[in-house]
Amino acid sequence: MKTFYSKKNVPAKMLFTAFFVVSFLLSPFSNILAQGVTPDHIAKMKAVTGSTISADGNFVAYTVSVPADAFKENATNKTHLYVLNTTTGESKPYFTSSGVSQVTFRPAKGTITFLTKQSGDSTNALYELSLTGGEATKLFSYNTNISNYSWQTDGNRLAFSISEKDNKPQTPLSYSPDFYEEDFNQRKGFIVNLSENNPQPQQLNVDGNIYMMNWSPDGSKIAVSAAPTSSVDDSYMKQGIFVVSSSSRNVIATIDNEGKLGQIEWSPDNNQLAIKAANDLHDPIDGRILIVSANGGKPAIINPNYQGKYESIKWTDANTIHYLASEGTSSVLGTIRPDGTGNQQIFKSDAHNITSFSRASNGAISFTASSPQHPTEVFTLTTKRNASPQKRTNNNPWLSEVQLGKQEVITYKTRDGKYDIQGILMYPLNHREGTKVPLITVVHGGPEAHYTNGWLTAYSIPGQMATAKGYAVFYPNYRGSTGRGVEFAYSSQGDLAGKEFDDIVDGVDYLIAEGVADEKRIGVTGGSYGGYASAWMSTYYSDRFAAAVMFVGISNNLSKWGTSDIPEELYLVHSRKRIWNDWEGYLKRSPVYYVDRSQTPILIMHGANDPRVHPAQSMELYRHLKVRKPELPVRLIYYPGEGHGNRNSGSKYDYNLRMLQWFDTYLMTGDKTAAKPDLDLPVKK
């Protein structure tokens, strides 16, 4: 039986010490708390969401996500558009909206275009801004929302896609029921020449639902991806690539690709396509580069033995492809030839998470990246020999007033000896070596994802908020994580909750052995697949964990399969077994099967409108625990209007406070009254 850190089982001397430490940590006059990151900091944290550099390299347009005030409204973030003059270093605000997306420089015009919905608009539309500023002008709109768009190099012709319902079932009654998976939106593609008077969009003759569209440099063709339906499952697993004539709008070539698809890019000579896609149908990620003739055929993987993951690609010339890649916990910008040779690194960082890049005609690069010291900002990199990136923005000046816990990459061996697992560890502020502290383990979702050594604190990720309270925080990249090549990404398939989750426990054991973690005060949290891990650790591995916070997680693989919008993706890239051929196996990899082992206090939180992991997954675990373990602390919270993760300011802030409160209760203070439903909110001035 596990020993919890509470009044019931702690000697009086330790209780006094704990009371003193906790009082110090929680006191508003505490130097540690005053110097560390708080939930209020995270509630106002801004982050750059994307950047694009002008063809001449003189300007960078970038967007910043700005949270709403959680005390005034429960609303999504606003998007602010800025333009950076790379010569003077000055950034100016250009546009603010609740939604700005797909910012780019209009070819041959030098203006900035983007999608947004303004007051008076019935749908979102394409807007244009001059680099000299002024009012944004509506350039083009359709009778429904524009999903995405692509400019031809002449700056006049536009390819765009829309999503709308066709043939909605009619009823004479006063209400209209939903026909589940019978009334999917239809995704259609069009081209339009905006230089014409009264331009009329012309639909592409492509069967299926269109997602990506990209013009050939000479404007004669468009590469299009389409899936049989607009279901999430089909969008993940069944997007095919078609080459369409821009004059006839008919398909003239078909690409024989399969599996996940992330990007399609034309070579400058119009002869080839570079595709960022899956290795095969069972690859969980679109992290390979493939090359194929524009006349059709089967794509060929270049650099097949690469032990990383390609995140983004862009042709520079007929013999060069620029890329952004992940290599373990590091980020790399580089170039490679389309035959897979000549791989060269431009910039590699072990302490940045680069999320996107853009390249000017003169070779200058803008990219967005976070680091252990700050959330995502804009950087630029010149073509000068041995040039270092220059950080261009600072959207969170409050960071200069707080201390951050030390963050480092660690490596440990799995119990079966097969892999060295990478993880990231944050230490408490002012940590003394050899002092054992409570540990919060944060498990990423997917599992086709990974943690990079950048900024790792958010509303659902305790990170630096926890270091300020005296916790260490551990982020394991267990087997099945991305960024380490194909074999490692496949290594967890057919073994749900098996060795992949053993790897997480092995990491905890490593930190205990290293004298960092207090084995009696280990917590775990995560969302989606990380929520699955949190439920597994609080049932199957319950003797190892003293507290858990489960977010939008899986508790029963049998019912999860039947209530999710991605059952085929689950089979093809995760379970690799049909559920009807292995009912018992699916059940035995479900946390509800091991509720009899449960002794871990668990807080369960879920978006009430989650289509990916049905909210009933949280209800099932809660009900099993309440009936079979009535003495165990368990709480279930639903967030109305939220889906697979919280988007609104109020629900994010509420989640953040409750997560930290739960861990403080069962890992730090031992005061179970702290887990009451009411929150002790700070007084807002």
XYZ file of C-alpha atoms in Angstrom, residues 41 44-50 62-67 80-82 91 93 368-369 374-379 391-400:
37
model
C 1.311 34.976 -15.675
C -1.909 36.570 -19.819
C 0.939 34.865 -21.703
C 1.257 35.864 -25.370
C 2.828 33.737 -28.086
C 3.775 34.227 -31.716
C 1.787 31.803 -33.852
C 3.443 32.241 -37.252
C 3.781 37.747 -37.877
C 0.797 36.991 -35.665
C 0.554 37.011 -31.885
C -2.065 35.142 -29.874
C -3.346 37.334 -27.018
C -5.539 35.825 -24.257
C -2.774 40.546 -33.484
C -0.969 41.034 -36.802
C 2.386 42.845 -36.702
C 7.642 46.151 -35.116
C 0.772 46.514 -34.983
C 9.258 31.182 -34.855
C 10.662 29.453 -31.804
C 10.473 32.262 -23.206
C 7.348 31.299 -25.214
C 7.360 31.468 -29.024
C 8.899 34.609 -30.553
C 10.156 35.740 -33.991
C 13.772 35.177 -35.033
C 15.550 37.279 -31.549
C 13.290 40.047 -32.832
C 10.281 40.158 -30.510
C 9.572 40.146 -26.788
C 5.868 39.658 -26.146
C 6.130 38.785 -22.448
C 8.265 41.428 -20.723
C 7.102 40.139 -17.312
C 9.560 37.256 -17.767
C 12.390 39.627 -16.853
